[in-house]
Each structure stands twice: as C-alpha cells, then as structure tokens.
C-alpha cells in the first residue's frame, strides 16, 4: 500500500511535462509559421503578385468549376473552360474599349495645358478673393503668385509621374508576368483546388480540427461574399458611370467612369475620386451650368443605385467587414507590400476579423468575464 502511494506522484509527473511540452510546441509552431510567412513576403514580394492573383482567380472560379464537374466534366476540362472563358471575356473587354481609351487618353494629354491654365486662373481668383476679405497681411501678392503658379504646374507633374510609372521597365515586366503567368498558374490551382484543400485539412491537429474548420468556413463565407459580390458591384458601377458620363457629354467620361467603378472596392474612395474628377472636368468643359448639373445628376443617381440597389443586392449583410477596417487594411497592405499587399489585404482582414470575434465569444463565456466581483 505504501509503495503504491509512493508511486502515484511519479506516474502523474510525466503527464504534466508532456502537456506543458505540447503547449510550448503549439505556441512555437504558430510563431514559426507567422515569421516564415512574413519573411516570405519580404523576400519574394516582387514575384508573388502573379501567384496571388492566380490564387484569387482559382478561389473565385472554384464554385462554377465544381458545378461543371457535377455535370460530368473532368476537373481538368472544367478548369480549362473557366480559365479560357475568363481570358476571352478580358480580351473582348479590352478590344472593345482599347480604341476609346486611347482616344480619350490622347484628348487628356492635349488638354493638360488648358486644364492647367484654368486651374491657375481659379487659384488666382480664390486667393484674390481671400486677400480682399482678410487683407494683405494674411494673403500677400507673393503667396498668391506662388500658389497660382504651382496650381498650374500640378497637372503636368502628375501626368509626367504617371507616364514614367507606366513606362518603366519593371512595370512592363509586372504587366507581362501578370498576363502570362497568372492564367497558367490559375489553371493548375483551379484544377488541383480540392486536392490542395484536402491536403491542408489533413495537416490540422486532431485536437483543434473542428474549431479550425468552423473558423475556416466562416472566413470562406465572408470572403467569398465580399470577393464575388464586390466584383459584381464594381463591374456594374463601372459600366453605369462610363456609359452615363459619356452620354452626358463629358469628354473623358469613359476613363473617369471606369476608374470610379473599379475603385469602388475601396469604400468611398471610388465615389469621391470619380465625383470630384467628373465635376472638375465638367466645370472646365461646359460654359453653362446645365452640363455641370447633368453630370452632377449622373453622380447622384449612381450613389442612390449603389447604396439602395446594387450593394444590398450583391453584398447585403453577408459581409461582416466594416468599411473603416477594409480601408485601413487596403492602405496598410499597400504601404507594407505594394500591389501584393493590396491583393492580400481583404483576405487577411477577413481572417483577423473572424479570429477576433471567435476569441471575443470565448472571452465572454469565460470565468475571466463571468466571475462575480469579490465581496
């Protein structure tokens, strides 16, 4: 009896050491994976963009590809059809818009001096008005001349910067790599998507497999709703603004409308950018207020459609991503990793949001929150 009692602590001790070791290993594994992911982004940022774009395409096209497979098509053929269909849609869109875009870009380049002159005159008028109201001590002649001169040269600087950016060799290399590598990698990822998902699922630890799967399903629900719904919203808004501004008679309506629609995936940025640009161009182009009012009506109708028809229809309440969180994620990702960071921003933001809500629920059900105050 005494020998058995003496052996009890010895039998319990290895179990405690094993539990502590497992907890340490889990913590070290998570930290190691995060560090490896961060180092990979730092080292391969310049070449990861086509692969991330291919992964986004494969993720977006997986549901229709799965439906084709259920109809009897092999996975390889279904993936090939989806990638070819996407390429044909992009090429058709580019071929139809390319002549119009080239004409409007040439028109913009030719009108840069006119816009610079108008902007310079507007700045001089505003500063003269301020000088008359507040006196020469606040706004003197030298400040007025400097500001009006700089306002006139701002458009030329912006134009030269954009031209140099798109004309650089690295930008051309990125465009070519996106155009050539992305469809190939997208096909292979789309073909092997179920295999990749099953392989990653097999790596999950048995103890936390159900919890990880539940959170992964939640991330997939939010992310799929955002990606596919936002893509439809951007496409519809781009077509509306481009068509409506062109019909309204705005010379650069096609470029402004497409830009406003495509930038609408950033909350408020697309609307503000397109609205300010369209109204500024309308003020410079139309001598009467009638044309400006028509452009303003197009923008107002677009905002009403966006807020009450398009977004509730394609996004609704399925996307639990606050606008401020999306804006911060996009700008933080762009500042940290450039274009690659912008592509990864929303998936990372959705994952962090799901994990934060999960840990918040655990905290609200834990003794740390539920324990009554000490008497």
Coordinates of C-alpha atoms in Angstrom, one line a residue:
X1 CA 0.0 0.0 0.0
X2 CA 2.8 2.4 0.9
X3 CA 4.7 1.5 -2.2
X4 CA 1.6 2.2 -4.4
X5 CA 1.1 5.6 -2.7
X6 CA 4.7 6.4 -3.2
X7 CA 4.4 5.6 -6.9
X8 CA 1.4 7.9 -7.6
X9 CA 3.3 11.2 -7.9
X10 CA 5.9 9.6 -10.2
X11 CA 3.0 8.4 -12.6
X12 CA 1.5 11.9 -12.7
X13 CA 4.7 13.9 -13.3
X14 CA 5.5 12.7 -16.9
X15 CA 1.9 13.5 -17.9
X16 CA 2.3 17.1 -16.7
X17 CA 5.6 17.5 -18.5
X18 CA 4.1 16.1 -21.7
X19 CA 1.2 18.6 -21.6
X20 CA 3.5 21.6 -21.0
X21 CA 5.8 20.5 -23.8
X22 CA 2.8 20.2 -26.2
X23 CA 1.6 23.7 -25.3
X24 CA 5.0 25.1 -25.9
X25 CA 5.3 23.3 -29.2
X26 CA 2.0 24.7 -30.4
X27 CA 3.0 28.2 -29.5
X28 CA 6.4 27.8 -31.2
X29 CA 4.7 26.4 -34.3
X30 CA 2.3 29.3 -34.6
X31 CA 5.1 31.8 -34.1
X32 CA 7.3 30.0 -36.6
X33 CA 4.6 29.9 -39.3
X34 CA 3.9 33.7 -38.8
X35 CA 7.6 34.5 -39.0
X36 CA 8.1 32.3 -42.1
X37 CA 5.1 33.9 -43.8
X38 CA 6.4 37.4 -43.0
X39 CA 9.9 36.6 -44.3
X40 CA 8.5 35.1 -47.5
X41 CA 6.5 38.2 -48.2
X42 CA 9.6 40.4 -47.5
X43 CA 11.9 38.3 -49.8
X44 CA 9.5 37.5 -52.7
X45 CA 7.2 40.5 -52.8
X46 CA 8.4 41.4 -56.3
X47 CA 7.5 38.0 -57.8
X48 CA 4.5 36.9 -55.8
X49 CA 1.9 39.1 -57.4
X50 CA 1.0 36.7 -60.3
X51 CA 0.7 33.7 -58.0
X52 CA -1.5 35.6 -55.5
X53 CA -3.7 36.8 -58.4
X54 CA -3.9 33.2 -59.7
X55 CA -5.0 32.0 -56.2
X56 CA -7.7 34.7 -56.2
X57 CA -8.9 33.6 -59.6
X58 CA -8.9 30.0 -58.6
X59 CA -10.8 30.8 -55.4
X60 CA -13.4 32.8 -57.2
X61 CA -13.9 30.3 -60.0
X62 CA -14.0 27.2 -57.9
X63 CA -17.8 27.1 -57.3
X64 CA -18.7 27.2 -61.1
X65 CA -16.0 24.7 -61.8
X66 CA -17.4 22.4 -59.2
X67 CA -20.8 22.7 -60.8
X68 CA -19.4 21.7 -64.2
X69 CA -17.8 18.7 -62.6
X70 CA -21.1 17.6 -61.2
X71 CA -22.5 17.7 -64.7
X72 CA -19.9 15.1 -65.7
X73 CA -17.0 17.1 -67.0
X74 CA -13.5 16.2 -65.8
X75 CA -11.9 18.7 -63.4
X76 CA -9.1 19.5 -65.8
X77 CA -11.5 20.3 -68.7
X78 CA -13.8 22.3 -66.4
X79 CA -10.8 24.3 -65.1
X80 CA -9.6 24.9 -68.7
X81 CA -13.0 26.1 -69.8
X82 CA -13.3 28.5 -66.9
X83 CA -9.8 30.0 -67.5
X84 CA -10.4 30.3 -71.2
X85 CA -13.8 31.9 -70.6
X86 CA -12.2 34.5 -68.3
X87 CA -9.4 35.2 -70.8
X88 CA -11.9 35.6 -73.6
X89 CA -14.0 38.0 -71.5
X90 CA -11.0 40.1 -70.6
X91 CA -9.7 40.2 -74.2
X92 CA -13.1 41.1 -75.6
X93 CA -13.5 43.8 -73.0
X94 CA -10.0 45.2 -73.8
X95 CA -10.6 45.1 -77.6
X96 CA -13.9 46.9 -77.3
X97 CA -12.6 49.6 -75.0
X98 CA -9.0 50.0 -76.3
X99 CA -9.7 52.4 -79.2
X100 CA -12.0 54.5 -77.0
X101 CA -9.5 54.6 -74.1
X102 CA -6.6 55.6 -76.5
X103 CA -8.7 58.4 -78.0
X104 CA -9.6 59.7 -74.6
X105 CA -6.0 59.5 -73.3
X106 CA -4.8 61.5 -76.3
X107 CA -7.6 64.0 -75.6
X108 CA -6.5 64.3 -72.0
X109 CA -2.8 64.8 -72.9
X110 CA -3.8 67.5 -75.4
X111 CA -6.0 69.3 -72.9
X112 CA -3.5 69.3 -70.0
X113 CA -2.3 72.9 -70.8
X114 CA -5.9 74.1 -71.0
X115 CA -6.8 72.5 -67.6
X116 CA -3.6 73.9 -66.1
X117 CA -4.5 77.4 -67.3
X118 CA -8.0 77.1 -65.9
X119 CA -6.7 75.8 -62.6
X120 CA -4.2 78.6 -62.4
X121 CA -6.9 81.2 -63.0
X122 CA -9.2 79.6 -60.5
X123 CA -6.5 79.6 -57.8
X124 CA -5.6 83.2 -58.5
X125 CA -9.3 84.2 -58.3
X126 CA -9.8 82.4 -55.0
X127 CA -6.6 83.9 -53.5
X128 CA -7.6 87.4 -54.7
X129 CA -10.9 87.0 -53.0
X130 CA -9.3 85.9 -49.8
X131 CA -6.9 88.8 -50.0
X132 CA -9.8 91.2 -50.3
X133 CA -11.6 89.7 -47.3
X134 CA -8.7 89.1 -44.9
X135 CA -6.2 91.8 -46.0
X136 CA -2.7 91.6 -47.5
X137 CA -1.2 90.6 -44.1
X138 CA -2.8 87.1 -44.4
X139 CA -2.6 86.6 -48.2
X140 CA 0.0 88.8 -49.9
X141 CA 0.8 89.1 -53.6
X142 CA 3.8 86.8 -53.4
X143 CA 1.9 84.0 -51.9
X144 CA -0.9 84.5 -54.4
X145 CA 1.6 84.3 -57.4
X146 CA 3.3 81.2 -55.9
X147 CA 0.2 79.3 -55.3
X148 CA -1.4 80.1 -58.6
X149 CA 1.8 79.2 -60.4
X150 CA 2.1 75.9 -58.6
X151 CA -1.5 75.0 -59.1
X152 CA -1.0 75.4 -62.8
X153 CA 2.0 73.0 -62.9
X154 CA 0.4 70.3 -60.7
X155 CA -1.3 68.6 -63.6
X156 CA 1.8 68.4 -65.7
X157 CA 3.7 66.9 -62.8
X158 CA 1.0 64.3 -62.2
X159 CA 0.9 63.4 -65.9
X160 CA 4.7 63.0 -66.1
X161 CA 4.8 60.9 -63.0
X162 CA 2.1 58.6 -64.3
X163 CA 3.8 58.3 -67.7
X164 CA 7.1 57.4 -66.1
X165 CA 5.5 54.9 -63.8
X166 CA 3.7 53.0 -66.6
X167 CA 6.7 53.3 -68.9
X168 CA 9.3 51.9 -66.6
X169 CA 10.7 48.5 -67.4
X170 CA 9.7 47.0 -64.1
X171 CA 6.1 48.0 -64.6
X172 CA 6.1 46.4 -68.0
X173 CA 7.7 43.3 -66.6
X174 CA 4.9 43.1 -63.9
X175 CA 2.2 43.5 -66.5
X176 CA 3.7 40.8 -68.7
X177 CA 4.1 38.4 -65.8
X178 CA 0.5 39.0 -64.7
X179 CA -0.7 38.5 -68.2
X180 CA 1.3 35.3 -68.9
X181 CA 2.0 33.6 -65.6
X182 CA -1.3 34.2 -63.9
X183 CA -3.6 32.2 -66.3
X184 CA -1.2 29.3 -66.3
X185 CA -0.8 29.2 -62.5
X186 CA -4.6 29.9 -62.2
X187 CA -5.4 26.8 -64.3
X188 CA -3.2 24.5 -62.2
X189 CA -4.5 25.9 -58.9
X190 CA -8.1 25.6 -60.1
X191 CA -7.6 22.1 -61.3
X192 CA -6.0 21.0 -58.0
X193 CA -8.1 23.1 -55.7
X194 CA -10.0 20.2 -54.0
X195 CA -6.7 18.3 -53.6
X196 CA -5.0 21.3 -52.0
X197 CA -7.9 21.8 -49.6
X198 CA -7.9 18.2 -48.6
X199 CA -4.2 18.2 -48.1
X200 CA -4.3 21.3 -45.9
X201 CA -7.2 19.8 -44.0
X202 CA -5.2 16.6 -43.3
X203 CA -2.5 18.7 -41.6
X204 CA -4.8 20.1 -39.0
X205 CA -4.1 18.9 -35.4
X206 CA -6.8 16.4 -34.3
X207 CA -7.4 18.3 -31.0
X208 CA -8.5 21.6 -32.7
X209 CA -9.6 20.2 -36.1
X210 CA -13.3 21.0 -35.6
X211 CA -12.6 24.5 -34.3
X212 CA -10.3 25.3 -37.1
X213 CA -12.7 24.0 -39.7
X214 CA -15.5 26.1 -38.3
X215 CA -13.4 29.3 -38.4
X216 CA -12.2 28.4 -41.9
X217 CA -15.8 28.0 -43.1
X218 CA -16.7 31.4 -41.5
X219 CA -13.7 33.1 -43.3
X220 CA -14.7 31.4 -46.6
X221 CA -18.3 32.6 -46.2
X222 CA -17.3 36.2 -45.6
X223 CA -14.5 36.3 -48.1
X224 CA -16.5 34.6 -50.9
X225 CA -19.4 37.0 -50.4
X226 CA -17.0 40.0 -50.4
X227 CA -14.9 39.0 -53.4
X228 CA -17.7 37.8 -55.7
X229 CA -20.2 40.5 -54.6
X230 CA -17.7 43.3 -54.8
X231 CA -16.6 42.2 -58.2
X232 CA -20.2 42.4 -59.5
X233 CA -20.7 45.8 -57.8
X234 CA -17.5 47.2 -59.4
X235 CA -18.4 45.9 -62.8
X236 CA -22.0 47.3 -62.7
X237 CA -20.8 50.7 -61.3
X238 CA -18.0 51.0 -63.9
X239 CA -20.4 50.3 -66.8
X240 CA -23.0 52.7 -65.4
X241 CA -20.6 55.6 -64.7
X242 CA -18.7 55.1 -68.0
X243 CA -21.9 55.0 -70.1
X244 CA -23.8 57.7 -68.3
X245 CA -21.0 60.2 -68.2
X246 CA -20.3 59.6 -71.9
X247 CA -23.9 60.1 -72.8
X248 CA -23.9 63.3 -70.6
X249 CA -21.2 64.6 -73.0
X250 CA -18.2 64.6 -70.7
X251 CA -15.1 64.3 -72.9
X252 CA -13.3 62.0 -70.5
X253 CA -16.4 60.3 -69.2
X254 CA -15.3 56.8 -70.2
X255 CA -12.0 56.9 -68.3
X256 CA -13.5 58.7 -65.3
X257 CA -16.4 56.3 -65.1
X258 CA -14.3 53.2 -65.4
X259 CA -11.9 54.4 -62.8
X260 CA -14.7 55.4 -60.4
X261 CA -16.3 52.0 -60.8
X262 CA -13.1 49.9 -60.5
X263 CA -12.0 51.9 -57.4
X264 CA -15.4 51.4 -55.7
X265 CA -14.0 48.2 -54.0
X266 CA -12.3 50.7 -51.6
X267 CA -15.3 52.2 -49.6
X268 CA -16.0 55.9 -50.5
X269 CA -12.7 56.2 -52.5
X270 CA -14.1 55.4 -55.9
X271 CA -17.2 57.6 -55.3
X272 CA -15.2 60.6 -54.1
X273 CA -12.5 60.3 -56.7
X274 CA -14.9 59.9 -59.6
X275 CA -17.2 62.6 -58.3
X276 CA -14.5 65.2 -57.8
X277 CA -12.8 64.4 -61.1
X278 CA -16.1 64.4 -63.1
X279 CA -17.3 67.7 -61.6
X280 CA -13.9 69.4 -62.1
X281 CA -13.8 68.3 -65.8
X282 CA -17.4 69.4 -66.3
X283 CA -16.6 72.9 -64.8
X284 CA -13.7 73.1 -67.2
X285 CA -15.6 71.8 -70.3
X286 CA -19.1 73.2 -70.1
X287 CA -19.5 77.0 -70.3
X288 CA -23.0 76.8 -68.8
X289 CA -24.2 75.2 -65.6
X290 CA -26.6 72.9 -67.4
X291 CA -23.8 70.5 -68.4
X292 CA -22.4 70.5 -64.8
X293 CA -25.9 69.8 -63.4
X294 CA -26.3 66.9 -65.8
X295 CA -23.0 65.4 -64.6
X296 CA -24.0 66.0 -61.0
X297 CA -27.3 64.2 -61.6
X298 CA -25.5 61.2 -63.1
X299 CA -23.3 61.1 -59.9
X300 CA -26.3 61.4 -57.6
X301 CA -28.2 58.7 -59.4
X302 CA -25.1 56.5 -59.2
X303 CA -24.9 57.0 -55.4
X304 CA -28.6 56.1 -55.0
X305 CA -28.2 53.0 -57.1
X306 CA -25.1 52.0 -55.3
X307 CA -26.4 52.5 -51.8
X308 CA -30.0 51.2 -52.2
X309 CA -30.0 48.7 -55.1
X310 CA -26.5 47.4 -56.1
X311 CA -24.8 46.9 -52.7
X312 CA -27.9 45.5 -50.9
X313 CA -28.5 43.1 -53.8
X314 CA -24.9 41.7 -54.2
X315 CA -23.4 42.2 -50.7
X316 CA -26.2 42.8 -48.2
X317 CA -25.4 41.7 -44.6
X318 CA -23.3 38.7 -45.6
X319 CA -20.1 40.7 -45.4
X320 CA -19.0 41.4 -41.9
X321 CA -16.2 43.7 -42.9
X322 CA -16.7 47.3 -41.7
X323 CA -15.8 50.0 -44.2
X324 CA -13.1 51.5 -41.9
X325 CA -11.5 48.1 -41.4
X326 CA -11.4 47.5 -45.2
X327 CA -9.9 50.9 -45.9
X328 CA -7.2 50.5 -43.2
X329 CA -6.4 47.0 -44.4
X330 CA -6.0 48.1 -48.1
X331 CA -3.9 51.1 -47.3
X332 CA -1.8 49.2 -44.7
X333 CA -1.2 46.3 -47.1
X334 CA -0.3 48.7 -49.9
X335 CA 2.1 50.6 -47.7
X336 CA 3.8 47.4 -46.5
X337 CA 3.9 45.3 -49.7
X338 CA 2.6 47.4 -52.6
X339 CA 0.3 45.8 -55.0
X340 CA 0.8 42.4 -53.4
X341 CA -0.3 43.9 -50.1
X342 CA -3.5 45.3 -51.7
X343 CA -4.4 41.8 -53.0
X344 CA -3.8 40.2 -49.6
X345 CA -5.4 42.9 -47.6
X346 CA -9.0 41.8 -47.6
X347 CA -8.3 38.0 -47.0
X348 CA -6.1 38.9 -44.1
X349 CA -8.6 41.4 -42.8
X350 CA -11.4 38.8 -43.0
X351 CA -9.3 36.2 -41.2
X352 CA -8.3 38.6 -38.4
X353 CA -12.0 39.7 -38.0
X354 CA -13.2 36.1 -37.7
X355 CA -10.5 35.2 -35.2
X356 CA -11.2 38.4 -33.1
X357 CA -14.9 37.5 -33.0
X358 CA -14.1 33.9 -32.0
X359 CA -11.8 35.0 -29.2
X360 CA -14.3 37.6 -28.1
X361 CA -17.0 34.9 -27.8
X362 CA -14.6 32.7 -25.8
X363 CA -13.8 35.6 -23.5
X364 CA -17.5 36.5 -22.9
X365 CA -18.1 32.8 -21.9
X366 CA -15.0 32.5 -19.8
X367 CA -14.7 32.9 -16.0
X368 CA -12.5 35.9 -16.6
X369 CA -15.6 37.8 -17.7
X370 CA -18.4 35.9 -15.9
X371 CA -16.9 35.7 -12.4
X372 CA -18.8 38.0 -10.0
X373 CA -16.9 40.7 -8.2
X374 CA -15.2 39.9 -5.0
X375 CA -17.3 40.9 -1.9

